[in-house]
Amino acid sequence: MPKLSKKQAEQRLDKADLDKLKNEWKQTTGMDAPKGEVSDIDTFAKIFDFDLKDEEQQDLARRFFKAFDVNGNGSLSYKEYISAAAVVDKGSRDEKIALLFSVWDEDGDGCLTRDELRNIAAIYASPSMADKFVDDIFKSDTNADGEISLKEFKHWLENSKSEMAAGLQDMFDDGSGAPPPAAASAK
């Protein structure tokens, strides 16, 4: 996920957005912003409206938590919360693509493998469609190293004619940001 300073994040959000985020943080965590950190998936899920009773939502919550935890300490600070909201709601197209890439990159190594892509595609599609999706993305593996870099991922998004790429393009182009958690697992 793109790293934003608290000041950069706050500059992207208006006062009403910031007040709403502070209120949501206090209501969900019981802590006044900017104090405290969220280290459990249940609290994170409440903040971002994930339904943990659903296995796919659990997986997405875990992935987003990891992507939003920019410093990798296993918890989400208020600063990281504000930065995530700024990218999701007001980020550039490239920032949103980088966020999605980091959500899909399970091990955080900066590359997408066939297994990582298959795992995420299984949330959205049938197994046969998931395999087609993975094969389509791997057409953009220009250096043939068996992994998809962020650059190759962007190339795929810009050049693929697949329904998945078109859907993602629409999501980034209309300014809606990352998929809403409740709708993200719809198959």
Tab-separated table of C-alpha atoms in Angstrom:
chain	number	residue	atom	x	y	z
A	1	MET	CA	0.000	0.000	0.000
A	2	PRO	CA	1.272	3.499	-0.711
A	3	LYS	CA	2.771	5.123	2.377
A	4	LEU	CA	1.239	8.458	3.268
A	5	SER	CA	2.214	10.626	6.199
A	6	LYS	CA	-0.604	11.521	8.566
A	7	LYS	CA	-0.419	15.083	7.219
A	8	GLN	CA	-0.694	13.887	3.588
A	9	ALA	CA	-3.650	11.670	4.485
A	10	GLU	CA	-5.416	14.433	6.402
A	11	GLN	CA	-4.895	16.883	3.502
A	12	ARG	CA	-6.833	14.548	1.200
A	13	LEU	CA	-9.787	14.241	3.550
A	14	ASP	CA	-12.108	17.083	4.440
A	15	LYS	CA	-13.075	17.970	8.002
A	16	ALA	CA	-16.329	16.003	7.821
A	17	ASP	CA	-14.433	12.891	6.650
A	18	LEU	CA	-11.859	13.257	9.434
A	19	ASP	CA	-14.543	13.796	12.077
A	20	LYS	CA	-16.397	10.717	10.860
A	21	LEU	CA	-13.208	8.622	10.926
A	22	LYS	CA	-12.328	9.835	14.440
A	23	ASN	CA	-15.840	8.986	15.619
A	24	GLU	CA	-15.737	5.519	14.004
A	25	TRP	CA	-12.327	4.873	15.595
A	26	LYS	CA	-13.630	5.849	19.059
A	27	GLN	CA	-16.867	3.873	18.703
A	28	THR	CA	-15.140	0.746	17.457
A	29	THR	CA	-11.929	0.743	19.490
A	30	GLY	CA	-13.054	2.665	22.572
A	31	MET	CA	-9.976	4.865	22.181
A	32	ASP	CA	-9.772	8.571	21.393
A	33	ALA	CA	-7.953	9.251	18.137
A	34	PRO	CA	-5.023	9.285	17.590
A	35	LYS	CA	-4.369	6.971	20.533
A	36	GLY	CA	-4.317	3.219	20.472
A	37	GLU	CA	-3.854	0.498	17.928
A	38	VAL	CA	-6.005	-2.290	16.577
A	39	SER	CA	-4.273	-5.649	16.643
A	40	ASP	CA	-7.194	-8.056	16.465
A	41	ILE	CA	-9.065	-8.950	13.319
A	42	ASP	CA	-12.486	-8.652	15.030
A	43	THR	CA	-12.052	-4.937	15.755
A	44	PHE	CA	-10.554	-4.335	12.316
A	45	ALA	CA	-13.532	-6.126	10.750
A	46	LYS	CA	-15.959	-3.874	12.630
A	47	ILE	CA	-14.176	-0.734	11.476
A	48	PHE	CA	-14.175	-1.802	7.818
A	49	ASP	CA	-17.495	-3.672	7.768
A	50	PHE	CA	-16.259	-7.218	7.099
A	51	ASP	CA	-18.551	-10.110	8.044
A	52	LEU	CA	-16.260	-12.562	9.829
A	53	LYS	CA	-18.929	-15.279	9.780
A	54	ASP	CA	-18.172	-15.638	6.075
A	55	GLU	CA	-14.872	-17.402	5.281
A	56	GLU	CA	-14.240	-15.272	2.202
A	57	GLN	CA	-14.806	-12.101	4.214
A	58	GLN	CA	-12.373	-13.415	6.856
A	59	ASP	CA	-9.736	-13.893	4.179
A	60	LEU	CA	-10.339	-10.425	2.733
A	61	ALA	CA	-10.239	-8.841	6.197
A	62	ARG	CA	-6.913	-10.541	6.914
A	63	ARG	CA	-5.517	-9.392	3.558
A	64	PHE	CA	-6.659	-5.774	3.987
A	65	PHE	CA	-5.388	-5.698	7.581
A	66	LYS	CA	-1.963	-6.801	6.385
A	67	ALA	CA	-1.970	-4.241	3.547
A	68	PHE	CA	-3.070	-1.384	5.832
A	69	ASP	CA	-0.449	-2.299	8.477
A	70	VAL	CA	2.202	-0.365	6.581
A	71	ASN	CA	4.925	-0.686	9.226
A	72	GLY	CA	4.311	-4.439	9.555
A	73	ASN	CA	4.080	-4.490	13.346
A	74	GLY	CA	0.877	-6.570	13.430
A	75	SER	CA	-1.415	-3.733	14.455
A	76	LEU	CA	-3.215	-0.833	12.830
A	77	SER	CA	-2.491	2.605	14.258
A	78	TYR	CA	-4.800	5.568	13.861
A	79	LYS	CA	-2.273	7.017	11.379
A	80	GLU	CA	-2.433	3.840	9.279
A	81	TYR	CA	-6.236	3.908	9.526
A	82	ILE	CA	-6.393	7.497	8.241
A	83	SER	CA	-3.858	6.721	5.489
A	84	ALA	CA	-5.870	3.683	4.368
A	85	ALA	CA	-9.065	5.734	4.259
A	86	ALA	CA	-7.314	8.471	2.268
A	87	VAL	CA	-6.047	5.989	-0.338
A	88	VAL	CA	-9.336	4.095	-0.597
A	89	ASP	CA	-11.516	7.209	-0.762
A	90	LYS	CA	-9.271	9.860	-2.332
A	91	GLY	CA	-6.239	8.045	-3.709
A	92	SER	CA	-4.951	8.245	-7.245
A	93	ARG	CA	-5.598	5.436	-9.677
A	94	ASP	CA	-2.009	4.206	-9.260
A	95	GLU	CA	-2.303	4.256	-5.453
A	96	LYS	CA	-5.489	2.210	-5.591
A	97	ILE	CA	-3.898	-0.281	-7.970
A	98	ALA	CA	-0.893	-0.566	-5.629
A	99	LEU	CA	-3.268	-1.130	-2.704
A	100	LEU	CA	-5.117	-3.879	-4.542
A	101	PHE	CA	-1.808	-5.448	-5.540
A	102	SER	CA	-0.659	-5.457	-1.900
A	103	VAL	CA	-3.948	-7.029	-0.799
A	104	TRP	CA	-3.478	-9.806	-3.356
A	105	ASP	CA	0.240	-10.254	-2.493
A	106	GLU	CA	-0.242	-12.636	0.434
A	107	ASP	CA	3.401	-12.986	1.436
A	108	GLY	CA	4.284	-9.327	0.842
A	109	ASP	CA	7.256	-10.093	-1.417
A	110	GLY	CA	6.207	-7.592	-4.100
A	111	CYS	CA	5.191	-10.256	-6.630
A	112	LEU	CA	2.032	-12.212	-7.350
A	113	THR	CA	2.349	-15.952	-7.849
A	114	ARG	CA	-0.124	-18.255	-9.557
A	115	ASP	CA	-1.174	-19.586	-6.139
A	116	GLU	CA	-1.768	-16.102	-4.731
A	117	LEU	CA	-3.834	-15.153	-7.751
A	118	ARG	CA	-5.773	-18.414	-7.664
A	119	ASN	CA	-6.555	-17.855	-3.967
A	120	ILE	CA	-7.934	-14.367	-4.560
A	121	ALA	CA	-9.775	-15.346	-7.740
A	122	ALA	CA	-11.482	-18.192	-5.868
A	123	ILE	CA	-13.212	-15.567	-3.729
A	124	TYR	CA	-14.817	-13.989	-6.780
A	125	ALA	CA	-15.193	-16.800	-9.304
A	126	SER	CA	-15.692	-20.504	-9.877
A	127	PRO	CA	-12.534	-22.662	-10.032
A	128	SER	CA	-12.565	-22.817	-13.841
A	129	MET	CA	-13.036	-19.051	-14.119
A	130	ALA	CA	-10.314	-18.521	-11.521
A	131	ASP	CA	-7.881	-20.557	-13.640
A	132	LYS	CA	-8.781	-18.514	-16.740
A	133	PHE	CA	-8.231	-15.330	-14.757
A	134	VAL	CA	-4.771	-16.490	-13.585
A	135	ASP	CA	-3.796	-17.552	-17.101
A	136	ASP	CA	-4.929	-14.171	-18.444
A	137	ILE	CA	-2.840	-12.241	-15.910
A	138	PHE	CA	0.209	-14.391	-16.598
A	139	LYS	CA	0.125	-13.312	-20.242
A	140	SER	CA	1.621	-10.103	-18.800
A	141	ASP	CA	4.593	-11.918	-17.243
A	142	THR	CA	6.888	-10.146	-19.698
A	143	ASN	CA	10.141	-11.330	-18.138
A	144	ALA	CA	8.853	-14.932	-17.826
A	145	ASP	CA	10.006	-15.273	-14.210
A	146	GLY	CA	6.801	-16.993	-13.117
A	147	GLU	CA	5.666	-14.006	-11.016
A	148	ILE	CA	3.700	-10.844	-11.684
A	149	SER	CA	5.291	-7.571	-10.585
A	150	LEU	CA	3.298	-4.416	-9.917
A	151	LYS	CA	4.431	-3.099	-13.313
A	152	GLU	CA	3.217	-6.286	-15.052
A	153	PHE	CA	-0.037	-6.130	-13.074
A	154	LYS	CA	-0.652	-2.572	-14.285
A	155	HIS	CA	0.152	-3.696	-17.838
A	156	TRP	CA	-2.415	-6.485	-17.523
A	157	LEU	CA	-5.051	-4.057	-16.219
A	158	GLU	CA	-4.459	-1.669	-19.090
A	159	ASN	CA	-4.355	-4.285	-21.874
A	160	SER	CA	-6.498	-7.270	-20.928
A	161	LYS	CA	-9.932	-7.693	-22.448
A	162	SER	CA	-11.081	-9.997	-19.625
A	163	GLU	CA	-14.203	-9.239	-17.591
A	164	MET	CA	-12.164	-9.168	-14.387
A	165	ALA	CA	-9.755	-6.546	-15.763
A	166	ALA	CA	-12.663	-4.510	-17.101
A	167	GLY	CA	-14.389	-4.647	-13.717
A	168	LEU	CA	-11.246	-3.529	-11.936
A	169	GLN	CA	-10.683	-0.753	-14.480
A	170	ASP	CA	-14.218	0.489	-13.844
A	171	MET	CA	-13.646	0.406	-10.095
A	172	PHE	CA	-10.467	2.501	-10.370
A	173	ASP	CA	-11.782	4.844	-13.045
A	174	ASP	CA	-15.020	5.771	-11.291
A	175	GLY	CA	-13.216	6.876	-8.155
A	176	SER	CA	-14.884	4.326	-5.924
A	177	GLY	CA	-11.598	2.913	-4.646
A	178	ALA	CA	-11.242	-0.560	-3.279
A	179	PRO	CA	-14.276	-2.809	-3.405
A	180	PRO	CA	-16.598	-2.460	-0.438
A	181	PRO	CA	-15.937	-5.475	1.793
A	182	ALA	CA	-19.543	-6.654	1.834
A	183	ALA	CA	-19.731	-6.655	-1.970
A	184	ALA	CA	-16.212	-7.864	-2.597
A	185	SER	CA	-16.972	-11.533	-2.181
A	186	ALA	CA	-20.032	-11.641	-4.422
A	187	LYS	CA	-19.529	-14.338	-7.042
